[in-house]
């Protein structure tokens, strides 16, 4: 390894997000026992890989194409979503000249396929598990739908599917990845804001992006020690953890909303 | 930076009112187990009525609770998956072992304690009662050693329920209001308020003669102390619990102030009836019903606030997420159904104690026991 590369690696490790990348080789067992429920041979996925997603917020226009693409692909019931794009209106009050500018901030949300997934740990029947490639899945034939995982996920990424009556969530479209296709949301994203790939492969597009933007990569709720593997570029700290803002007007339409 | 939510999908409530029902009935069951043990140890001072009310509160709660719990599984038919996939690191999985054990022990304890009462049904004129008397399974006498052993085991088993239900929610780090010691402690102490509430309701259901000596001073003392201590502890724990929410101050929300205020008032009301307990007559139905209603509402509402209302707090967004109690089986109907089931079981069980009471009066007259409390002849077979 040449010295520039080595110093790059050191810098990488020092980053906050480094905490999320290091666990590829196993999270610190002293601080947490990670349960993956993945002993069964059919729960391995694509061993040797570690799927992750980068969401480049600078490119997201909030069009919800991903939301629709996912709904069509994965057939979640109407009103329930594996991924959505949240929208916020933001104004600055720091005295800057941009004071009067109202900006729209869009935040695509999905399961973070956490390296230390609290949802997997709590499941009483080991129905939810994490494959070797990092994808967190639900075996919905085993799931008793106790919703314990829904409670445990700090990101509200899970829900009880009204039709299957089992826990449901984003799978990174594992069924598509296995066929060499991109997840539906990545495929439909008009701005090219969603990039999925194997972060164990240093030559993958996602690895390049993460190296390139290493100073500007954030994850949601880093304080939860879940080590999310959906990384955001162009994120403001005010929106990484519990948001302090004005309430949305919920206007649910129809029974399923 | 000023942030206003424009488009945010609210998260649906994941644990339905069934969970509240479960915590309500199973809590009253394990607390009643502990109170029953106390009343049995001091059986020379407590009345058979109170002990029967406690033992029935325990066993009926231990039956109704688990039924409510299966309702909370959206796939109740898959309950067997718990046993085919044991998961020792998940508290919920451990609970699937602890719970049937507790229910079985609670029923065993109630049966052992009420065996004599059941056996006496054979003197009844009623054909069904005569048949039920067969459930005493023979004429052998329950010894106090048997009673104590089984009751202690039931209490220990009840503590595993308190432990697992508390720990199960405590480990949910994503909700600061659950992930703190005050939460399980609140459920534990208020379980005793629920147990007293159900025991008072049972006392109101027993056809008790309007005689002051049907009850002892210790009966009143036990009710008073249990209510007073748990209501005071709950009142201390509530503000600690409510303050431990780093991301959002409950005190800044009007809705939460109303909830916390109502809880505080209900704890005060419990303290009030506890202080009155030694003055009022335990055979007075209206008084019993009022005291019972206050303590049951207090115990139930605490669970509603700490389980249901907490779920409306958004984990990431501003929230709160809207929740309206549905009318169907996942909501009001389920709540009423479970209460109806409890009441039906209680009415049926209270008949056993009632009929026995009539025959005891004659026993008492024949033997002319010098002790004036009705409890004395009733417990002869337990005390030896
Ligand atoms: S985002 Fe939630 S559901 Fe997804 S892995 Fe993390 S904890 Fe589990
Ligand atoms: S809802 Fe299903 S996947 Fe989630 S914890 Fe319960 S059994 Fe496991």
XYZ file of C-alpha atoms in Angstrom, chain B:
384
model
C -32.990 27.035 11.088
C -36.781 26.843 10.978
C -38.143 23.561 9.764
C -41.754 22.946 8.831
C -42.972 19.529 7.833
C -44.690 19.560 4.477
C -45.046 15.948 3.515
C -44.542 13.352 6.197
C -46.137 9.937 6.234
C -47.436 9.266 9.749
C -46.382 5.952 11.263
C -49.289 3.757 12.309
C -49.609 2.549 15.892
C -47.973 -0.881 15.959
C -48.985 -2.167 19.364
C -52.741 -2.052 19.490
C -54.984 -1.541 22.526
C -54.654 -5.310 23.026
C -51.242 -4.641 24.511
C -52.787 -2.325 27.077
C -55.355 -4.997 27.940
C -52.605 -7.546 28.367
C -50.547 -5.341 30.665
C -53.681 -4.488 32.600
C -54.892 -8.023 33.272
C -51.557 -9.729 33.668
C -50.311 -6.932 35.932
C -53.331 -7.259 38.183
C -52.733 -11.023 38.190
C -49.117 -10.926 39.350
C -49.793 -8.198 41.887
C -52.769 -10.172 43.214
C -50.485 -13.207 43.539
C -48.205 -11.256 45.841
C -51.111 -9.795 47.836
C -52.684 -13.230 48.095
C -49.471 -14.671 49.481
C -49.413 -11.938 52.126
C -53.058 -12.441 53.007
C -52.517 -16.195 53.193
C -49.478 -15.915 55.422
C -51.537 -13.738 57.747
C -54.623 -15.899 57.315
C -55.388 -15.754 60.998
C -56.140 -12.092 60.494
C -57.549 -11.818 56.994
C -60.948 -13.009 55.835
C -61.702 -15.795 53.433
C -63.577 -13.268 51.310
C -60.607 -11.077 50.715
C -58.343 -14.056 50.087
C -60.860 -15.489 47.637
C -61.162 -12.149 45.890
C -57.380 -11.933 45.543
C -56.916 -15.508 44.402
C -59.648 -15.032 41.805
C -58.211 -11.697 40.635
C -54.954 -13.524 40.109
C -56.338 -16.529 38.265
C -58.880 -14.693 36.119
C -56.269 -12.098 35.107
C -53.873 -14.929 34.293
C -56.459 -16.347 31.869
C -57.806 -13.151 30.307
C -54.367 -11.499 29.952
C -52.830 -14.070 27.601
C -55.972 -14.053 25.450
C -55.612 -10.300 25.017
C -51.970 -10.827 24.153
C -52.698 -13.203 21.288
C -55.006 -10.470 19.966
C -52.001 -8.193 19.712
C -50.248 -10.626 17.406
C -51.573 -9.750 14.012
C -51.085 -13.457 13.303
C -52.488 -15.169 16.409
C -52.632 -18.469 14.528
C -48.852 -18.462 14.450
C -48.406 -18.357 18.232
C -46.807 -21.819 17.989
C -43.880 -20.253 16.125
C -42.733 -18.946 19.489
C -42.026 -22.501 20.590
C -40.578 -23.802 17.353
C -38.124 -20.874 17.232
C -37.045 -20.217 20.799
C -34.940 -17.064 20.975
C -33.415 -16.696 24.450
C -32.047 -13.195 23.794
C -35.486 -11.767 23.058
C -37.543 -10.935 26.138
C -40.730 -11.564 24.228
C -39.579 -15.076 23.460
C -38.735 -15.672 27.125
C -42.182 -14.368 27.934
C -43.702 -17.118 25.823
C -42.187 -19.557 28.330
C -42.931 -17.571 31.478
C -46.526 -16.767 30.645
C -48.119 -20.222 30.309
C -46.243 -21.303 33.419
C -47.647 -18.406 35.389
C -51.173 -18.971 34.115
C -50.996 -22.653 35.034
C -49.611 -21.924 38.496
C -52.193 -19.199 39.096
C -55.025 -21.552 38.217
C -53.490 -24.290 40.375
C -53.221 -21.927 43.343
C -56.798 -20.736 42.962
C -58.023 -24.304 42.639
C -56.102 -25.468 45.709
C -57.343 -22.542 47.717
C -60.966 -22.850 46.654
C -61.084 -26.685 46.655
C -62.978 -26.818 49.923
C -65.458 -24.288 48.635
C -65.862 -26.277 45.435
C -66.315 -29.534 47.342
C -69.082 -27.994 49.438
C -71.124 -27.393 46.309
C -72.190 -31.032 46.511
C -74.609 -30.047 49.290
C -76.244 -27.615 46.933
C -79.714 -28.244 45.524
C -78.560 -27.107 42.142
C -77.650 -29.973 39.805
C -74.955 -28.015 37.980
C -73.366 -26.933 41.249
C -73.304 -30.569 42.315
C -71.438 -31.470 39.140
C -68.981 -28.635 39.638
C -68.220 -29.975 43.098
C -66.477 -32.888 41.384
C -63.748 -30.457 40.376
C -62.388 -30.630 43.896
C -60.986 -33.979 42.681
C -61.488 -35.951 45.837
C -62.010 -35.324 49.500
C -58.382 -34.943 50.517
C -57.495 -31.846 52.434
C -55.217 -29.174 51.074
C -52.469 -28.683 53.613
C -51.133 -25.251 54.395
C -47.691 -26.434 53.298
C -49.084 -27.280 49.885
C -50.833 -23.948 49.745
C -47.762 -21.970 50.765
C -45.462 -23.847 48.387
C -47.693 -23.370 45.386
C -48.448 -19.752 46.253
C -44.774 -18.901 46.652
C -44.029 -20.559 43.311
C -46.856 -18.580 41.704
C -45.476 -15.365 43.181
C -42.007 -16.095 41.836
C -43.532 -16.919 38.481
C -45.540 -13.689 38.690
C -42.288 -11.814 39.241
C -40.879 -13.313 36.032
C -43.918 -11.823 34.280
C -43.275 -8.424 35.858
C -39.620 -8.736 34.864
C -40.165 -9.793 31.283
C -42.997 -7.397 30.493
C -40.934 -4.557 31.949
C -37.695 -5.578 30.258
C -39.388 -6.236 26.932
C -40.401 -2.611 26.661
C -37.396 -1.227 28.484
C -35.011 -2.549 25.808
C -36.735 -0.532 23.085
C -34.050 2.109 22.911
C -35.787 3.925 20.084
C -38.390 5.222 22.535
C -36.785 7.117 25.421
C -40.022 7.018 27.396
C -39.803 3.226 27.466
C -36.046 2.929 27.677
C -35.737 4.050 31.289
C -36.070 2.239 34.631
C -39.024 4.413 35.680
C -41.227 2.834 32.984
C -41.187 -0.794 34.202
C -41.293 0.414 37.799
C -44.427 2.433 37.071
C -46.109 -0.613 35.554
C -45.066 -2.732 38.502
C -46.339 -0.435 41.240
C -49.584 0.421 39.482
C -50.237 -3.295 38.934
C -51.104 -3.397 42.637
C -53.665 -0.628 42.147
C -55.248 -2.768 39.444
C -55.176 -5.877 41.633
C -56.951 -4.039 44.452
C -59.475 -2.649 41.976
C -60.343 -6.117 40.678
C -60.421 -7.598 44.177
C -62.865 -4.881 45.275
C -64.997 -5.602 42.227
C -65.076 -9.288 43.127
C -66.027 -8.432 46.690
C -68.907 -6.435 45.260
C -69.943 -9.469 43.208
C -69.849 -11.914 46.143
C -73.313 -12.111 47.699
C -72.044 -11.084 51.099
C -74.442 -10.667 54.002
C -74.663 -7.136 55.253
C -72.621 -7.900 58.284
C -69.653 -5.878 59.319
C -67.909 -8.895 60.764
C -67.580 -10.571 57.385
C -64.359 -8.639 57.101
C -61.451 -8.134 59.402
C -59.490 -5.049 60.159
C -56.513 -6.653 58.477
C -58.526 -6.885 55.264
C -59.012 -3.168 55.349
C -55.401 -2.658 56.383
C -54.128 -4.708 53.445
C -56.278 -2.837 50.933
C -55.365 0.475 52.440
C -51.618 -0.138 52.541
C -51.390 -1.695 49.097
C -53.313 1.168 47.530
C -51.593 3.903 49.463
C -48.039 2.673 48.938
C -48.492 1.985 45.236
C -50.303 5.264 44.568
C -47.602 7.258 46.378
C -44.813 5.442 44.538
C -46.599 5.933 41.235
C -47.053 9.630 41.955
C -43.311 9.915 42.624
C -42.341 7.898 39.561
C -44.625 9.687 37.108
C -42.729 13.010 36.922
C -39.406 11.154 36.794
C -40.708 9.102 33.907
C -42.158 12.087 32.069
C -38.964 14.123 32.417
C -36.776 11.398 30.938
C -37.512 12.176 27.337
C -34.525 13.848 25.824
C -35.898 14.635 22.406
C -39.166 16.271 23.319
C -40.522 17.793 26.506
C -43.887 16.349 27.461
C -44.490 19.418 29.588
C -44.562 21.610 26.496
C -47.471 19.762 24.992
C -51.003 20.577 26.105
C -52.227 17.099 25.318
C -49.487 15.593 27.469
C -50.115 18.017 30.309
C -53.736 16.879 30.364
C -52.657 13.223 30.359
C -50.074 13.659 33.091
C -52.469 15.820 35.098
C -55.233 13.223 34.835
C -52.834 10.536 35.976
C -51.726 12.631 38.929
C -55.372 13.194 39.877
C -56.106 9.484 39.588
C -53.167 8.673 41.891
C -54.470 11.216 44.385
C -57.921 9.659 44.148
C -56.383 6.252 44.905
C -54.632 7.708 47.935
C -57.961 9.216 48.961
C -59.852 5.942 48.813
C -56.923 4.210 50.530
C -57.262 6.580 53.452
C -61.008 6.002 53.512
C -60.633 2.235 53.243
C -60.484 1.685 56.980
C -63.644 3.720 57.495
C -65.920 2.339 54.865
C -67.771 -0.931 55.034
C -66.391 -3.536 52.671
C -69.806 -5.137 52.337
C -71.352 -1.979 50.982
C -71.720 -2.616 47.261
C -71.950 0.958 45.973
C -68.880 1.942 47.966
C -66.968 -1.095 46.743
C -67.935 -0.369 43.163
C -66.828 3.252 43.356
C -63.497 2.355 44.939
C -63.009 -0.408 42.417
C -63.812 1.857 39.469
C -61.372 4.538 40.611
C -58.476 2.145 41.067
C -59.175 0.221 37.861
C -59.405 3.406 35.810
C -56.160 4.642 37.349
C -54.281 1.425 36.537
C -55.768 1.157 33.059
C -55.242 4.774 32.088
C -51.607 4.688 33.152
C -51.093 1.800 30.756
C -52.984 3.581 28.025
C -50.831 6.702 28.351
C -47.518 4.900 28.694
C -48.158 2.407 25.900
C -50.625 3.898 23.430
C -50.053 7.619 23.746
C -46.285 7.145 23.730
C -46.603 5.474 20.340
C -48.055 8.656 18.884
C -44.739 10.403 19.568
C -42.746 10.388 16.359
C -39.284 8.848 16.570
C -37.819 11.078 13.892
C -40.332 13.659 12.776
C -42.198 16.194 14.817
C -45.456 14.326 15.222
C -47.544 13.487 17.085
C -48.962 10.860 14.786
C -52.734 10.759 14.870
C -54.457 7.875 16.587
C -58.140 7.328 17.041
C -59.533 4.365 18.904
C -61.293 2.219 16.318
C -64.726 0.885 17.221
C -64.049 -2.677 16.068
C -62.244 -5.599 17.616
C -58.862 -3.875 17.355
C -60.285 -1.077 19.494
C -63.319 -0.472 21.657
C -64.992 -3.802 20.938
C -61.834 -5.651 21.945
C -61.555 -3.681 25.162
C -65.202 -4.286 26.074
C -64.959 -7.921 25.030
C -62.028 -8.579 27.344
C -63.732 -6.740 30.209
C -66.875 -8.783 29.536
C -64.890 -11.997 29.601
C -63.286 -11.021 32.897
C -66.686 -10.208 34.356
C -68.250 -13.448 33.133
C -65.463 -15.500 34.694
C -65.694 -13.453 37.886
C -69.461 -13.912 38.125
C -69.155 -17.651 37.614
C -66.334 -17.964 40.130
C -68.028 -15.800 42.714
C -70.872 -18.317 42.828
C -68.522 -20.874 44.319
C -67.603 -18.608 47.178
C -71.185 -17.466 47.575
C -72.832 -20.843 47.938
C -70.135 -21.918 50.307
C -70.840 -18.905 52.436
C -74.417 -20.023 53.038
C -73.409 -23.462 54.206
C -70.754 -21.988 56.437
C -73.280 -20.010 58.369
C -74.851 -23.241 59.501
C -71.462 -24.716 60.333
C -70.769 -21.705 62.398
C -73.983 -21.977 64.325
C -73.499 -25.648 65.096
C -69.979 -25.254 66.262
C -70.628 -21.893 67.887
C -67.080 -20.837 67.355
C -66.088 -18.159 69.797
C -64.336 -16.045 67.216
C -66.914 -13.777 65.725
C -65.452 -13.421 62.268
C -66.889 -15.544 59.544
C -63.400 -16.124 58.325
C -62.561 -18.374 61.243
C -64.635 -21.424 60.331
C -63.943 -20.897 56.670
C -60.265 -21.369 56.963
C -60.210 -24.276 59.399
C -59.071 -26.656 56.739
C -56.206 -24.476 55.682
C -54.848 -23.674 59.105
C -55.213 -26.995 60.868
